[in-house]
Tab-separated table of C-alpha atoms in Angstrom:
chain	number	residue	atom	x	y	z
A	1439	UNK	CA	95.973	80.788	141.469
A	1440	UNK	CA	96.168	84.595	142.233
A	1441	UNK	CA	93.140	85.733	142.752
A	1442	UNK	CA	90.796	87.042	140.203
A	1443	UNK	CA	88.780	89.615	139.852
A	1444	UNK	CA	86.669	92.267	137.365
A	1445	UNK	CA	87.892	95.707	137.559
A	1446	UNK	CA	85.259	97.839	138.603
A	1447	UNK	CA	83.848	100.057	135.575
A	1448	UNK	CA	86.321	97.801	132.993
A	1449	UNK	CA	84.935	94.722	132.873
A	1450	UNK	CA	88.563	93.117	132.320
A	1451	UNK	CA	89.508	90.246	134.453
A	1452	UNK	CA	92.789	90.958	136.992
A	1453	UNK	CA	95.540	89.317	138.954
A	1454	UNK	CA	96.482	89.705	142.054
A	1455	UNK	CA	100.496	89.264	142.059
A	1456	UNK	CA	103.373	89.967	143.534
A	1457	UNK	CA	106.738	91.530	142.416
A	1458	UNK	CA	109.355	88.520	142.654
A	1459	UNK	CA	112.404	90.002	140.780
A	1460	UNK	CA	113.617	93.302	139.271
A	1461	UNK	CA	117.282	93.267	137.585
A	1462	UNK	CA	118.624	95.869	135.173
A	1463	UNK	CA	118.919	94.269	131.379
A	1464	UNK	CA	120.457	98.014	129.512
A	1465	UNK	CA	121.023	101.343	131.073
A	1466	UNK	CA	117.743	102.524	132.196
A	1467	UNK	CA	115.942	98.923	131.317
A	1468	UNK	CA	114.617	97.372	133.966
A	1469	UNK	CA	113.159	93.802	133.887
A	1470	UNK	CA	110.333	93.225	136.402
A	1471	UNK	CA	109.642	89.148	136.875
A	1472	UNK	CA	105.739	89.114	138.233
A	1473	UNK	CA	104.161	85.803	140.463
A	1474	UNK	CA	101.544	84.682	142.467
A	1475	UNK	CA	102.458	84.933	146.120
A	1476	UNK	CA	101.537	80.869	146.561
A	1477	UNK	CA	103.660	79.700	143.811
A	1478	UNK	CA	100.533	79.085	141.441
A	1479	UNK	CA	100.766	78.427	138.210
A	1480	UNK	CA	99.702	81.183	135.828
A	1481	UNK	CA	97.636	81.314	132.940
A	1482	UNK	CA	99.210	80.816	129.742
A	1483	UNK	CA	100.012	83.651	126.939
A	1484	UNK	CA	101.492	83.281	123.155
A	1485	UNK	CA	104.370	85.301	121.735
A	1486	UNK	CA	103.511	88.968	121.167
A	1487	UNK	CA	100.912	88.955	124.393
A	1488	UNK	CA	100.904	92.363	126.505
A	1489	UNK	CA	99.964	92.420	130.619
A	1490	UNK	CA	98.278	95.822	131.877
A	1491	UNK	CA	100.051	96.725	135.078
A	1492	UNK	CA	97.290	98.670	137.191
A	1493	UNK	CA	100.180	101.011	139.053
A	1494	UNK	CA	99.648	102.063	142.961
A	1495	UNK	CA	99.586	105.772	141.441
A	1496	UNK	CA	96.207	105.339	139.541
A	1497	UNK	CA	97.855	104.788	135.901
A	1498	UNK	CA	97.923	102.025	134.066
A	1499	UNK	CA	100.277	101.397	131.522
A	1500	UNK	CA	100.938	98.131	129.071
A	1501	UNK	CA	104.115	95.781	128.711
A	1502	UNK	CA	105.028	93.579	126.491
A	1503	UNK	CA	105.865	90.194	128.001
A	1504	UNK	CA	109.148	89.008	127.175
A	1505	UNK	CA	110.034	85.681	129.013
A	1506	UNK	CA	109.067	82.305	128.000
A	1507	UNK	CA	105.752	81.812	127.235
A	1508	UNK	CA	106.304	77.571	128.625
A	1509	UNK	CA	107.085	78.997	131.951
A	1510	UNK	CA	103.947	79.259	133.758
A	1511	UNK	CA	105.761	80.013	137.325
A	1512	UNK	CA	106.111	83.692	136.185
A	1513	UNK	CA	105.728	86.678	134.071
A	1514	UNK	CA	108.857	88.845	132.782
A	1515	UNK	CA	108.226	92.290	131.125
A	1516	UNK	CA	110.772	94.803	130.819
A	1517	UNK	CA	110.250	98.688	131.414
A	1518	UNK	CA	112.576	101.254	129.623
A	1519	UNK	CA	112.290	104.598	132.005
A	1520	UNK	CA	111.315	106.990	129.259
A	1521	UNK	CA	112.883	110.728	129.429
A	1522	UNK	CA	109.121	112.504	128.901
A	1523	UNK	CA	107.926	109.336	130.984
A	1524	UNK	CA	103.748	110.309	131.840
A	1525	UNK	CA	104.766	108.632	135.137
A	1526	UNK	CA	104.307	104.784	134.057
A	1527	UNK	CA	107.773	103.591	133.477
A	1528	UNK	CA	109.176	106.456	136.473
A	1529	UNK	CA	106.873	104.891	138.847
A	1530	UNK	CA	108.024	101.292	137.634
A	1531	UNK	CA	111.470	102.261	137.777
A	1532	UNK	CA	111.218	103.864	141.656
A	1533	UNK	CA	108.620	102.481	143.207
A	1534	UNK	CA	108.217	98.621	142.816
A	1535	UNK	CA	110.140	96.555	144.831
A	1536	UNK	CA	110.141	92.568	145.283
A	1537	UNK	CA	107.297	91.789	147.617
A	1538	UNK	CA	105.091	94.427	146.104
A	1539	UNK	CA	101.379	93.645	145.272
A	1540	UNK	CA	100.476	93.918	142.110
A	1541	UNK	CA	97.766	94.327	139.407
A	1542	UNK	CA	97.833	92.949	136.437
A	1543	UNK	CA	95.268	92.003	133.494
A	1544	UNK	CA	95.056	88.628	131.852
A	1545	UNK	CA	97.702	88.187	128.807
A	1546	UNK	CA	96.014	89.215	125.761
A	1547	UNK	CA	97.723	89.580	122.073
A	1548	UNK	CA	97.473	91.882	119.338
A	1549	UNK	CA	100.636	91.414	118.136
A	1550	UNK	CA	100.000	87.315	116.925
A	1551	UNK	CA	102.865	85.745	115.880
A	1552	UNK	CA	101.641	83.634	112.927
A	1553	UNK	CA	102.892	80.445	110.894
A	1554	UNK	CA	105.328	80.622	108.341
A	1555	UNK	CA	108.669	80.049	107.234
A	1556	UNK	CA	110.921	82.976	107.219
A	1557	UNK	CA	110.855	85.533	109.769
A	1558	UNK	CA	112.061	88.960	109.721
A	1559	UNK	CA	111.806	90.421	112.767
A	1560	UNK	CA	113.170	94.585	113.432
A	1561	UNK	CA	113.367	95.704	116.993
A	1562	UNK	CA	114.780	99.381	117.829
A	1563	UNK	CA	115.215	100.063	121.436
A	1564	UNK	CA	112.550	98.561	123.987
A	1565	UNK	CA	110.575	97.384	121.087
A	1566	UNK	CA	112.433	93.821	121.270
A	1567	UNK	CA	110.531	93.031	124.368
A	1568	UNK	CA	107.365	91.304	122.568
A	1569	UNK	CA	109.681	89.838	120.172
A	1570	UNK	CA	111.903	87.757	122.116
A	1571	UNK	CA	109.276	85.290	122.631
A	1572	UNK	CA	109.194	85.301	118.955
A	1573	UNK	CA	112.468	84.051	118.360
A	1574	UNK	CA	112.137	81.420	120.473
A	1575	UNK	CA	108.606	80.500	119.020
A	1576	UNK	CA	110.586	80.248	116.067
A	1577	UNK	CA	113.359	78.379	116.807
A	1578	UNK	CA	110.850	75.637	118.303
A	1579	UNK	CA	108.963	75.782	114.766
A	1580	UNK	CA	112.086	75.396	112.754
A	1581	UNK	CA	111.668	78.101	111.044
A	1582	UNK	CA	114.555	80.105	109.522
A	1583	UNK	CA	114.505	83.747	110.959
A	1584	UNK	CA	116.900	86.648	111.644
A	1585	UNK	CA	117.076	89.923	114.163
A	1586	UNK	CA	118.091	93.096	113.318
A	1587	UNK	CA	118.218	95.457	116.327
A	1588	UNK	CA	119.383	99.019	116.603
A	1589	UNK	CA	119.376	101.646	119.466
A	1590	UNK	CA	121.062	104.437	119.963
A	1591	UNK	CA	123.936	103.135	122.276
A	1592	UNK	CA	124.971	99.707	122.648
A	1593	UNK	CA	124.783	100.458	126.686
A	1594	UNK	CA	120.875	100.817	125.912
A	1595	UNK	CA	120.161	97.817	124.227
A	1596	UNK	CA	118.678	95.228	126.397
A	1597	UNK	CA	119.007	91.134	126.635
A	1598	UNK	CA	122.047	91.527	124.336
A	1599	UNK	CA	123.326	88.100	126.788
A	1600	UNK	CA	120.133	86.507	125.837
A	1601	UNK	CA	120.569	87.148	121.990
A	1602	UNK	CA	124.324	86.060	121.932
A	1603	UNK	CA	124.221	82.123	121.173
A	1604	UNK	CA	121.790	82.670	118.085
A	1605	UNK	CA	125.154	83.845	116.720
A	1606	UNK	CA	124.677	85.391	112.920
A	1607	UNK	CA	121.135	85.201	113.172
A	1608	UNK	CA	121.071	88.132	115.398
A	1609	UNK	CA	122.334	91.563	113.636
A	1610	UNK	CA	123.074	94.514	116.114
A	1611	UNK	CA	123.692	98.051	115.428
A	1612	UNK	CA	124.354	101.206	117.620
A	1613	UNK	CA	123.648	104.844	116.290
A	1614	UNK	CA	126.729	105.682	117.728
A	1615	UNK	CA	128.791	102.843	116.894
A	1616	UNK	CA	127.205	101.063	112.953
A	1617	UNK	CA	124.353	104.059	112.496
A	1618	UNK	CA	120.682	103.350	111.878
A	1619	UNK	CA	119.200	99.855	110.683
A	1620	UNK	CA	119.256	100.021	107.235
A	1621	UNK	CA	115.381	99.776	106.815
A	1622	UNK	CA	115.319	100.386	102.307
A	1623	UNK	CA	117.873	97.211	102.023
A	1624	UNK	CA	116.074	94.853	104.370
A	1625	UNK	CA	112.054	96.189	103.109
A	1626	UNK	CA	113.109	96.903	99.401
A	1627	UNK	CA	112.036	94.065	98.022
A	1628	UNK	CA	109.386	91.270	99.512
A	1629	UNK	CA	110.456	88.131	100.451
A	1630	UNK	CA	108.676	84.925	99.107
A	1631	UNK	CA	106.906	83.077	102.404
A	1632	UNK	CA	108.813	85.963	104.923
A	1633	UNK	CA	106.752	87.677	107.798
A	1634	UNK	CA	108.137	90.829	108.794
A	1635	UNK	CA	107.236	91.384	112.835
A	1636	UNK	CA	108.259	94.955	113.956
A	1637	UNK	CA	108.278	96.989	117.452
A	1638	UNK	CA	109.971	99.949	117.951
A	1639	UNK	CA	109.925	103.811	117.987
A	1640	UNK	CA	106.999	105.414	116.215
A	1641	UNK	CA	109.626	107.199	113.845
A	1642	UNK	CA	111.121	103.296	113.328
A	1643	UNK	CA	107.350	102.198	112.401
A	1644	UNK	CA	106.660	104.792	110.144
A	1645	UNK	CA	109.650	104.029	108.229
A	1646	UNK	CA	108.985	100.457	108.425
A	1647	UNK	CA	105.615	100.952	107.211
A	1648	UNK	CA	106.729	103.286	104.066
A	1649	UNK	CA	110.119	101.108	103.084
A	1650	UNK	CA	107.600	97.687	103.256
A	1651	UNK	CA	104.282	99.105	101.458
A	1652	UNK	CA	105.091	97.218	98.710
A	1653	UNK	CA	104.748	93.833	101.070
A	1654	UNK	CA	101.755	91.789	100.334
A	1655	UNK	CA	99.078	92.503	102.425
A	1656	UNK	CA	99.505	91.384	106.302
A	1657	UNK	CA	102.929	90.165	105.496
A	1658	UNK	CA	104.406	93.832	107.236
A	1659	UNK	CA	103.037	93.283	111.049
A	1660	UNK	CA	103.804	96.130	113.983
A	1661	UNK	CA	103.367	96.697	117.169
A	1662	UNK	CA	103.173	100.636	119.074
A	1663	UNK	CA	103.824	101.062	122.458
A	1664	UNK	CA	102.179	104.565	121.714
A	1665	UNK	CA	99.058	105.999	119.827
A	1666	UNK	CA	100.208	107.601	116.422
A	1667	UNK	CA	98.645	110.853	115.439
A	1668	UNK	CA	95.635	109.308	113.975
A	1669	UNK	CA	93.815	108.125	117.377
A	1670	UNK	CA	95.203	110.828	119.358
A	1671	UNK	CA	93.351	113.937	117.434
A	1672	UNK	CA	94.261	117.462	118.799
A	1673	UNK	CA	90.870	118.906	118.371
A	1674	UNK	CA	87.071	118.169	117.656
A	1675	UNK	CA	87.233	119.821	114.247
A	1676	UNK	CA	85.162	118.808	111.646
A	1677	UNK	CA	83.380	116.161	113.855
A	1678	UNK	CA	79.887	115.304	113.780
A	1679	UNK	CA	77.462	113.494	116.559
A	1680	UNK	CA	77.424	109.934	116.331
A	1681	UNK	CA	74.023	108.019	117.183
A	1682	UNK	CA	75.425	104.733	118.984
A	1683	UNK	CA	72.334	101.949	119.549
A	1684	UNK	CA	73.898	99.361	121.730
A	1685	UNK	CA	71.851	96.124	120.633
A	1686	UNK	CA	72.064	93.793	123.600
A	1687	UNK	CA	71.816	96.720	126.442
A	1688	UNK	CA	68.978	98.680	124.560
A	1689	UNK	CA	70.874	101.813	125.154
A	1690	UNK	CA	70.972	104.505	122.776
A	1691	UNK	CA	73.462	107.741	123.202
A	1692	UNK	CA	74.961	110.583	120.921
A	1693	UNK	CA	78.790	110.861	121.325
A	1694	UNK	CA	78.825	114.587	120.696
A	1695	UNK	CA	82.082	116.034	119.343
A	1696	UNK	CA	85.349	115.724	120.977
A	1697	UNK	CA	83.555	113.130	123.565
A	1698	UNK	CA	84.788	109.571	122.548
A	1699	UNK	CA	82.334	106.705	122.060
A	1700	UNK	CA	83.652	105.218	125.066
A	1701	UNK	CA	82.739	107.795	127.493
A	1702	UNK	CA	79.355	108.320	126.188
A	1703	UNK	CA	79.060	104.906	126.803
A	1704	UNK	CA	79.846	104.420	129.795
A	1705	UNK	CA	78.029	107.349	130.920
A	1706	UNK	CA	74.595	106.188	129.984
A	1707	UNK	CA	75.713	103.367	132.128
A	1708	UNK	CA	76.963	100.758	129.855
A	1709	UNK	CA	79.952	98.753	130.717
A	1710	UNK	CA	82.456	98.083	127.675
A	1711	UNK	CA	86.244	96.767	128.707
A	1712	UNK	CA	89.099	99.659	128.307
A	1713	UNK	CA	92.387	100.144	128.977
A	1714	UNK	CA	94.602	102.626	127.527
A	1715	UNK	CA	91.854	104.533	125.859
A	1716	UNK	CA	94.631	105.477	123.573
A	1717	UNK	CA	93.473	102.808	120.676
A	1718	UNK	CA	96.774	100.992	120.939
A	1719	UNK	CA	95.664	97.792	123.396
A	1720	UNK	CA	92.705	96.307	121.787
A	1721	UNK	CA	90.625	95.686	125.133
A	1722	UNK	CA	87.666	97.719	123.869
A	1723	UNK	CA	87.176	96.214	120.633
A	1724	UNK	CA	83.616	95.900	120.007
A	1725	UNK	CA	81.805	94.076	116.944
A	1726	UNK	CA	80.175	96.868	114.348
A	1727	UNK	CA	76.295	95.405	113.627
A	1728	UNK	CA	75.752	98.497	111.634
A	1729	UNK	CA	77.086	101.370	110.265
A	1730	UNK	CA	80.565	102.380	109.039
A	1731	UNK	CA	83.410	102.857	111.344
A	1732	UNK	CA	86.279	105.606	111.308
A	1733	UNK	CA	89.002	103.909	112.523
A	1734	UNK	CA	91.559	105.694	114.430
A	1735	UNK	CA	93.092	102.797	116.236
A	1736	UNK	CA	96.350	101.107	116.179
A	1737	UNK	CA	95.560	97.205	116.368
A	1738	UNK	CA	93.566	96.550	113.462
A	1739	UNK	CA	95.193	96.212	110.401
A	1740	UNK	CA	93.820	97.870	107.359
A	1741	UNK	CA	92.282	95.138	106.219
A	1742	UNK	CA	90.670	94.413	108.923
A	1743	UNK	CA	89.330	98.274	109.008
A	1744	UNK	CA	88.073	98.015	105.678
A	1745	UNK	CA	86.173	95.310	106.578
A	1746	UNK	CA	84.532	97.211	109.538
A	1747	UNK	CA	83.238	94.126	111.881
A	1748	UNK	CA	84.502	95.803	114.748
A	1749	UNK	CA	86.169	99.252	116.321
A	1750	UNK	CA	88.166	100.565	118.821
A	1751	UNK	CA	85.304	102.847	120.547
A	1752	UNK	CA	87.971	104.815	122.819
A	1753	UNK	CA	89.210	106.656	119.953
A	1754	UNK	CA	87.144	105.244	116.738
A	1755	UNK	CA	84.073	107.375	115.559
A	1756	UNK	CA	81.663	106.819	112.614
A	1757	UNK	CA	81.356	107.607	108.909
A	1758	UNK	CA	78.048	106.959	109.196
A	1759	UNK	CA	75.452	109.207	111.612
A	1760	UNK	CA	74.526	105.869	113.581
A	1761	UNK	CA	76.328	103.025	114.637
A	1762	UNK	CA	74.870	99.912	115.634
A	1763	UNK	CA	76.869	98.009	118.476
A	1764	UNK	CA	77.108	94.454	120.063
A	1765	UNK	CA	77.115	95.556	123.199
């Protein structure tokens, strides 16, 4: 097994890999096929898990894994090079080479694929990376299911080979060629025992999210590759300090305005696992022992934030003055 390893200040557990493959899947999609250098076998991951790549340039960016979640010999993810790219998908794209060392977190999922049925599953662009293990989760299950995938060129649309011998099932459309998926017919009414499973751009999501509000509850599942307005605030405004007691540490700090939970945290010395710090992967969900959350993040799903058991504390604050932590 690769070896493993905390990442110092993180707490997440790593693995040491190497870069086995890379081979182009679209125009400007690249798919990158990870191992261990020994031919170990891997530990295992469930359809809609993301890997953090920890990138020789300091970043560290998440990916979607899109191979075959039975294959332990490997990991596939797929890396679109993005035109305002923050240097994560440029640096995949023209640095890594097979050979390379690599960091990369544990599998974990935020995106679970659960049991039923009928799937619906709407993919525009790079977004069909987590669900391609999807499909074939669903195929194994029996369950009846159909794809409808749009980009804006058929050139940029990726694993169209792989899609191919699920025949009808699979419904493609071009911008350029068929125009837009159309979102109203396929969301305007609910479907009796359907899951809808969605990944795409945020303008895609929003759209999927207003055309399905009418879903039942949970039934309406997404995925963001990046932080919507709501975690990513563009000032302090109308903040207040936030008393954080951290129960099992002893610690007790005041996140003042504009300073994230997260950083105060850390600062008084506690240790709390994060990633993107963005509120999109999930690694620094912590359980809520008191107090009411803001949530800001986008992994929990509203039910789940009305409850308030846990938070996102990278981008997350508090309705409440205090907030009593499990950590």
């Amino acid at each position: 097994m690769g070896t493993r390893e905390e990442v110092t200040g993180m707490g997440l557990e790593t693995l040491e890999l190497v870069v086995r493959q890379l081979r182009w899947e679209a125009r400007d999609v690249v798919s990158v096929r990870l191992e261990d250098a020994d031919g170990e076998t891997l530990p295992g991951w469930t359809p809609g898990a993301h890997i953090d790549l920890h990138l020789a340039n300091g970043l560290i960016r998440q990916y979607s894994l899109c191979g075959d979640p039975a294959d332990k010999t490997g990991y596939r993810i797929a890396v679109h090079l993005a035109p305002a790219s923050r240097g994560g998908s440029r640096y995949v794209h023209e640095n890594l080479r097979p050979g390379q060392p690599i960091t990369i977190s544990l599998p974990r999922n935020n995106f679970e694929m659960l049991d039923a049925p009928n799937y619906l599953f709407l993919a525009g662009g790079i977004g069909i990376t987590p669900l391609l293990g999807m499909i074939g989760e669903a195929q194994r299950r029996g369950a009846d299911w159909e794809l409808h995938y749009g980009g804006r060129t058929r050139a940029a649309l990726a694993f169209l080979d792989e899609l191919r011998p699920h025949g009808e099932r699979v419904h493609i459309l071009s911008e350029d060629r068929e125009g837009r998926l159309d979102l109203p017919g396929l969301l305007g009414e609910s479907r009796s025992s359907t899951l809808v499973y969605s990944c795409g751009p945020e303008g895609m999501l929003t759209a999927v999210e207003q055309f399905g509000s009418a879903w039942p509850e949970g039934t309406v599942r997404l995925e963001r590759f990046a932080p919507t307005t709501r975690s990513t605030p563009d000032d302090a405004a109308g903040e207040q300090p936030v008393r954080v007691v951290c129960r099992r540490s002893g610690v007790t700090a005041t996140a003042a305005p504009g300073c994230s939970i997260l950083d105060t945290l850390e600062d008084a010395g506690v240790e709390v696992p994060s990633s993107c710090r963005e509120g999109i992967c999930g690694s620094c969900e912590t359980t809520v022992l008191q107090g009411i959350p803001d949530h800001r993040d986008d992994v929990l799903s509203s039910a789940e934030q009305a409850a308030g058991k846990t938070m996102m504390i990278c981008v997350s604050r508090a309705l409440t003055d205090e907030l009593v932590l499990d950590l």
